[in-house]
Every structure is written in C-alpha cells, then in structure tokens.
Amino acid sequence: MNYTLEDIEAYLNGEMKAVQKQEFEQQLTTDIQLQKQVEELRFLQTTIDKHLQAEQTLPELKKILTPLTQTHFHKLEQQKGGKVISMNRVFAAIALAASVILIFFLFLPGVSVDGYPVDDMSGAINRGNETQLAKAAQLFNDQKYAEAVTAFQQLKTESPDDATINYHLGISLIKTKNFTEALPLFEDLAKGESVYKEDANFFAALSAYNLQQNDKAKEYAAAVKKESKYYKYAKAVLKKTK
Amino acid sequence: MHADQKYIDALITHDQRLISEIYQRFAPGMKAYLLSRGCSEDDAGDVFQEALIDIYKLSTDKQFVLSCPFEAFLLLVCKRKFFNKTKKTSLQVVTNGEEDAYTHIPGDANASAEEHANQLGREELVMSMLEQMGNCKEIILKSLLKKPQEETAEEMGMTYAYFRKRKSNCMGELAELVRNNPQFKSLVP
C-alpha cells in the first residue's frame, strides 16, 4: 500500500487507528522508502518543535549569558573595580584619549550613515529550490534591488505578514531610494517580535532620516542596542539629526 | 555520555553557577583562539554566546547526549560560526592563528564533536528554510501549538480536513527543500 504524507503524520502523531497502525508498522519493517519518509518527517517535526520550545525560554537564558559575555569578552567591563590608580595616570589617560578622539575627528572620515552592511538573504536559488522566494533572495544577494522589490512585492501579496519578506523588501526599497514605502515596513517590524526587530530599528531610523522626519529618526536610532552591528551607524544618524 | 554533559544540562536548566563555570573554563581559550584568527573582541563575545545558544537549542528537548568534551564541541561550533561571519563580511581570516592551544583535545573527541556540530548544522538549516516558507511556515508553526488542531484550523479560516491537507503538503515541501539542499547533504553522516 502507498501511504501519503498525511498518513505518515497521523502515524507519528499517534492518530492512527489500531488496525491501520498495525498494517502501517508491518509495511514499515520491509519498506525502505517508507522508513526514510518516516524518519525524515520525524526529524523535521522534532526539530521545529524543539526550536520553538527553546525560543520561548531563550530570553531567560540570555539574561544569564549576556552579562557573562560582557565580563569575559569586553576589556572595559573586565577592568572595572579593584585597582587603585593615581590621579596623574588618570589625567594622562584622559589627555591621551582626548588626543586620540581629536585626531580621529580631524583626520579620519566619520562613520557614514550609508556605510551599513547588509547580510545576504539565505535560501537563494540552488538546484531544486527555484521557488519565487529563492529567486527573490538571489536577486537581493546579487544586489539587483529594483528587480528584488518587484519580486518581494509579489510575494507580499500572498504573505503580507511574513517578516522575512517584509525585511528584505524594506532593504531593497531603501537601496532604490524609496524611503516612503520602506519606513512603514520597518516600523511594523520594529514593533513586532520577529528576528528582524532589532535591525528594523536602524533601518526605520535611516528611512525617517532620509525623509527628513528627524524626530522619528532619532527615536528609532536611539532604540538600536549597543550589541547591534548597526549601532555605530545609528549613532551617525543621531549625530546627523542633532 | 561524557562527564561534561553537566554543562549541557546547565544550559537547559539555566544553572547560573555552572554556566559561569563554562565561561571561566572555556572563554579565555576560545577568545585567544578567535582573536588570533582576526576576530575582534566584540565579535568573539558574540560568537561564543551564540554558540552556547545554539547548543541550548539543540539540547532543549533533553534528548541530546554529549559524547565528547564540551570544549571540543564548543570550539567547533565557534569555529563554524566565525567562519560564517567572515563569509558575510569583508573580515579576513588569519590562517596561521593559535591552534596549539587546543592540542590537548584528543582526535576521537574531534570526530564526536564534528558529529554533534553537524547535527546542529542540519537543524539550523531546517529552521532557516522554514523561515523562508511564507504561508507554509505559519501553517506548520501553528500546527505544532499545544492546542486542538480543529481550533487552529478555525482560527485560520480553514476546515480541519483542509488544514491537515495543507499542513502535510507544507511539510512535504519543507522535506523536499531540505533533501535537495547541498549544504544539508554535506552534513548528513
């Protein structure tokens, strides 16, 4: 007998009737193809289930990890407390730091608002994966942003709330200087709970800045966290909107 | 099961004392290694923390059994994570960095660690492919909620039968994406 995916799922979820289950298990002992399908679906289900479960408790774990990471990986945090340093050394250090900052501002170009990095979108076309989304990802990664906008807009009509689509559409819009349409996309993402929430604050700030909505730009730029790779660019936005 | 399973359990149970021990024992070495490879201090911190989070996700259902020293597994996850980071940025990897610090890890431990890291890689790929599946993602995720499927179907404006059919089709689509992914294939034993 040929079993469908629905049948296999029913088996894995314990929803098969006793007689049907017995027949299924009998076939499973000899049918290698069926064994593979069962294993494949079992792996997918358990993986997704497990990761969903982990996402729910992750914020609690991060509360423990983040301060430890700060302590063990960031020099300034490590040096806090303990050592007595003479005031002369403090003044010397301040003077040195001030000189370095002065030299930096006098001779080196500052961080440009537009110098921000953009990560590739995963899932671009490879063999057997020529879905619309994969094609859009490929256009995005090839920096063909005008074409990517069209592709993502088409996908958005089918999945209006998909955070991945909205985020990459937003960046494509920014890259094609369409800040008016980009801004509301990033504002929604910044309010949401997707993985793009943090980055969306910067791109909302960047869009608002380009639309000369400085108050809004400041508000979003200020929300970019220090750990974010966009932090220094958000600072540049804040500087420009002073 | 390796004695270092205690660190896996500590991540699952959020045991502050043992998690601090993880940092005390392994952060200095991992930091020295990553810095010697051209990684910045900030990025090294990110890599280390993200690696621990990945290990947590892998083991959160309490089924994962560590068969090598925790350090060997963590090192490999950090290495892969750093390598992926360099691919996304213009960061250059220093190829003659400090490898000697880890010569105390026995060869068979590296093999087990690789097996674990591959499992982690496979699971990450599944989740990243699911992330790109639009409507299907929503259907799959909602179908895994701990509430009656009939209720979920109704909320989504579908009949129960149609919801089940759609869910199966979506799982089939995901299975095909995963099966045909070359990176996934390279991680299968």
PDB file of C-alpha atoms in Angstrom, chain A residues 64-186:
ATOM      1  CA  ILE A  64      22.408  34.919  32.340  1.00  0.00           C
ATOM      2  CA  LEU A  65      24.661  34.781  29.277  1.00  0.00           C
ATOM      3  CA  THR A  66      24.826  38.449  28.282  1.00  0.00           C
ATOM      4  CA  PRO A  67      26.437  39.807  31.476  1.00  0.00           C
ATOM      5  CA  LEU A  68      28.902  36.911  31.487  1.00  0.00           C
ATOM      6  CA  THR A  69      29.824  37.636  27.879  1.00  0.00           C
ATOM      7  CA  GLN A  70      30.320  41.285  28.797  1.00  0.00           C
ATOM      8  CA  THR A  71      32.615  40.337  31.654  1.00  0.00           C
ATOM      9  CA  HIS A  72      34.705  37.813  29.775  1.00  0.00           C
ATOM     10  CA  PHE A  73      34.947  39.446  26.363  1.00  0.00           C
ATOM     11  CA  HIS A  74      34.894  43.195  26.825  1.00  0.00           C
ATOM     12  CA  LYS A  75      38.014  44.788  28.260  1.00  0.00           C
ATOM     13  CA  LEU A  76      36.312  47.818  29.802  1.00  0.00           C
ATOM     14  CA  GLU A  77      33.953  45.674  31.811  1.00  0.00           C
ATOM     15  CA  GLN A  78      36.809  43.462  32.982  1.00  0.00           C
ATOM     16  CA  GLN A  79      38.829  46.379  34.254  1.00  0.00           C
ATOM     17  CA  LYS A  80      36.050  47.715  36.419  1.00  0.00           C
ATOM     18  CA  GLY A  81      36.730  47.858  40.156  1.00  0.00           C
ATOM     19  CA  GLY A  82      39.582  46.774  42.338  1.00  0.00           C
ATOM     20  CA  LYS A  83      42.705  48.571  41.244  1.00  0.00           C
ATOM     21  CA  VAL A  84      43.842  51.916  42.675  1.00  0.00           C
ATOM     22  CA  ILE A  85      45.256  54.214  40.028  1.00  0.00           C
ATOM     23  CA  SER A  86      46.985  57.534  40.745  1.00  0.00           C
ATOM     24  CA  MET A  87      45.231  60.713  39.573  1.00  0.00           C
ATOM     25  CA  ASN A  88      48.242  61.644  37.433  1.00  0.00           C
ATOM     26  CA  ARG A  89      47.800  58.452  35.496  1.00  0.00           C
ATOM     27  CA  VAL A  90      44.073  59.128  35.191  1.00  0.00           C
ATOM     28  CA  PHE A  91      44.690  62.622  33.818  1.00  0.00           C
ATOM     29  CA  ALA A  92      47.349  61.289  31.464  1.00  0.00           C
ATOM     30  CA  ALA A  93      44.953  58.649  30.226  1.00  0.00           C
ATOM     31  CA  ILE A  94      42.160  61.212  29.755  1.00  0.00           C
ATOM     32  CA  ALA A  95      44.513  63.516  27.879  1.00  0.00           C
ATOM     33  CA  LEU A  96      45.663  60.675  25.673  1.00  0.00           C
ATOM     34  CA  ALA A  97      42.091  59.587  24.968  1.00  0.00           C
ATOM     35  CA  ALA A  98      41.099  63.175  24.168  1.00  0.00           C
ATOM     36  CA  SER A  99      44.013  63.491  21.738  1.00  0.00           C
ATOM     37  CA  VAL A 100      43.089  60.271  20.021  1.00  0.00           C
ATOM     38  CA  ILE A 101      39.462  61.400  19.685  1.00  0.00           C
ATOM     39  CA  LEU A 102      40.583  64.784  18.380  1.00  0.00           C
ATOM     40  CA  ILE A 103      42.894  63.193  15.819  1.00  0.00           C
ATOM     41  CA  PHE A 104      40.105  60.844  14.838  1.00  0.00           C
ATOM     42  CA  PHE A 105      37.659  63.664  14.183  1.00  0.00           C
ATOM     43  CA  LEU A 106      40.215  65.901  12.478  1.00  0.00           C
ATOM     44  CA  PHE A 107      41.853  63.461  10.156  1.00  0.00           C
ATOM     45  CA  LEU A 108      39.635  60.471   9.694  1.00  0.00           C
ATOM     46  CA  PRO A 109      36.253  60.338   7.994  1.00  0.00           C
ATOM     47  CA  GLY A 110      33.391  59.595  10.423  1.00  0.00           C
ATOM     48  CA  VAL A 111      31.074  56.625  10.133  1.00  0.00           C
ATOM     49  CA  SER A 112      28.815  57.256   7.190  1.00  0.00           C
ATOM     50  CA  VAL A 113      25.097  56.782   7.662  1.00  0.00           C
ATOM     51  CA  ASP A 114      25.076  54.858   4.395  1.00  0.00           C
ATOM     52  CA  GLY A 115      28.065  52.649   5.133  1.00  0.00           C
ATOM     53  CA  TYR A 116      25.965  49.976   6.843  1.00  0.00           C
ATOM     54  CA  PRO A 117      26.471  46.308   5.926  1.00  0.00           C
ATOM     55  CA  VAL A 118      23.669  44.140   4.552  1.00  0.00           C
ATOM     56  CA  ASP A 119      23.703  40.385   5.117  1.00  0.00           C
ATOM     57  CA  ASP A 120      22.925  38.050   2.270  1.00  0.00           C
ATOM     58  CA  MET A 121      19.465  36.528   2.354  1.00  0.00           C
ATOM     59  CA  SER A 122      19.672  32.787   2.871  1.00  0.00           C
ATOM     60  CA  GLY A 123      17.847  30.337   0.628  1.00  0.00           C
ATOM     61  CA  ALA A 124      18.856  31.793  -2.717  1.00  0.00           C
ATOM     62  CA  ILE A 125      18.474  29.617  -5.788  1.00  0.00           C
ATOM     63  CA  ASN A 126      20.212  26.317  -5.813  1.00  0.00           C
ATOM     64  CA  ARG A 127      19.294  23.162  -7.583  1.00  0.00           C
ATOM     65  CA  GLY A 128      15.814  22.004  -6.655  1.00  0.00           C
ATOM     66  CA  ASN A 129      14.992  25.257  -4.890  1.00  0.00           C
ATOM     67  CA  GLU A 130      13.721  27.558  -7.572  1.00  0.00           C
ATOM     68  CA  THR A 131      10.759  28.891  -5.655  1.00  0.00           C
ATOM     69  CA  GLN A 132       9.691  32.509  -6.010  1.00  0.00           C
ATOM     70  CA  LEU A 133      11.258  33.274  -2.670  1.00  0.00           C
ATOM     71  CA  ALA A 134      14.558  31.693  -3.687  1.00  0.00           C
ATOM     72  CA  LYS A 135      14.550  33.780  -6.884  1.00  0.00           C
ATOM     73  CA  ALA A 136      13.846  36.936  -4.916  1.00  0.00           C
ATOM     74  CA  ALA A 137      16.661  36.045  -2.493  1.00  0.00           C
ATOM     75  CA  GLN A 138      19.012  35.565  -5.439  1.00  0.00           C
ATOM     76  CA  LEU A 139      18.124  38.998  -6.852  1.00  0.00           C
ATOM     77  CA  PHE A 140      18.655  40.519  -3.419  1.00  0.00           C
ATOM     78  CA  ASN A 141      22.051  38.849  -2.974  1.00  0.00           C
ATOM     79  CA  ASP A 142      23.059  39.923  -6.486  1.00  0.00           C
ATOM     80  CA  GLN A 143      22.170  43.483  -5.411  1.00  0.00           C
ATOM     81  CA  LYS A 144      19.583  43.764  -8.192  1.00  0.00           C
ATOM     82  CA  TYR A 145      17.405  45.699  -5.797  1.00  0.00           C
ATOM     83  CA  ALA A 146      14.866  47.147  -8.263  1.00  0.00           C
ATOM     84  CA  GLU A 147      14.038  43.649  -9.501  1.00  0.00           C
ATOM     85  CA  ALA A 148      14.103  42.339  -5.944  1.00  0.00           C
ATOM     86  CA  VAL A 149      11.489  44.951  -4.970  1.00  0.00           C
ATOM     87  CA  THR A 150       9.114  43.624  -7.655  1.00  0.00           C
ATOM     88  CA  ALA A 151       9.740  40.018  -6.643  1.00  0.00           C
ATOM     89  CA  PHE A 152       9.232  40.680  -2.920  1.00  0.00           C
ATOM     90  CA  GLN A 153       6.129  42.800  -3.555  1.00  0.00           C
ATOM     91  CA  GLN A 154       4.619  39.883  -5.447  1.00  0.00           C
ATOM     92  CA  LEU A 155       5.423  37.541  -2.559  1.00  0.00           C
ATOM     93  CA  LYS A 156       3.990  40.047  -0.103  1.00  0.00           C
ATOM     94  CA  THR A 157       0.572  39.865  -1.757  1.00  0.00           C
ATOM     95  CA  GLU A 158       0.482  36.162  -0.809  1.00  0.00           C
ATOM     96  CA  SER A 159       2.074  36.519   2.623  1.00  0.00           C
ATOM     97  CA  PRO A 160       1.556  40.099   3.812  1.00  0.00           C
ATOM     98  CA  ASP A 161       2.835  39.443   7.341  1.00  0.00           C
ATOM     99  CA  ASP A 162       5.929  37.414   6.531  1.00  0.00           C
ATOM    100  CA  ALA A 163       8.749  39.151   8.394  1.00  0.00           C
ATOM    101  CA  THR A 164      11.497  37.779   6.126  1.00  0.00           C
ATOM    102  CA  ILE A 165       9.772  39.095   3.007  1.00  0.00           C
ATOM    103  CA  ASN A 166       9.000  42.469   4.572  1.00  0.00           C
ATOM    104  CA  TYR A 167      12.523  42.948   5.903  1.00  0.00           C
ATOM    105  CA  HIS A 168      14.231  42.213   2.600  1.00  0.00           C
ATOM    106  CA  LEU A 169      11.625  44.198   0.665  1.00  0.00           C
ATOM    107  CA  GLY A 170      12.334  47.107   3.018  1.00  0.00           C
ATOM    108  CA  ILE A 171      16.076  46.974   2.406  1.00  0.00           C
ATOM    109  CA  SER A 172      15.528  46.691  -1.357  1.00  0.00           C
ATOM    110  CA  LEU A 173      13.301  49.773  -1.151  1.00  0.00           C
ATOM    111  CA  ILE A 174      15.969  51.692   0.741  1.00  0.00           C
ATOM    112  CA  LYS A 175      18.570  50.678  -1.795  1.00  0.00           C
ATOM    113  CA  THR A 176      16.315  52.046  -4.548  1.00  0.00           C
ATOM    114  CA  LYS A 177      15.769  55.254  -2.521  1.00  0.00           C
ATOM    115  CA  ASN A 178      12.089  54.559  -1.924  1.00  0.00           C
ATOM    116  CA  PHE A 179      12.175  55.558   1.734  1.00  0.00           C
ATOM    117  CA  THR A 180       8.470  56.403   1.851  1.00  0.00           C
ATOM    118  CA  GLU A 181       7.452  52.775   1.356  1.00  0.00           C
ATOM    119  CA  ALA A 182      10.361  51.385   3.366  1.00  0.00           C
ATOM    120  CA  LEU A 183       9.608  53.320   6.561  1.00  0.00           C
ATOM    121  CA  PRO A 184       6.218  51.755   7.466  1.00  0.00           C
ATOM    122  CA  LEU A 185       7.595  48.278   6.777  1.00  0.00           C
ATOM    123  CA  PHE A 186      10.435  48.761   9.235  1.00  0.00           C
TER     124      PHE A 186
END
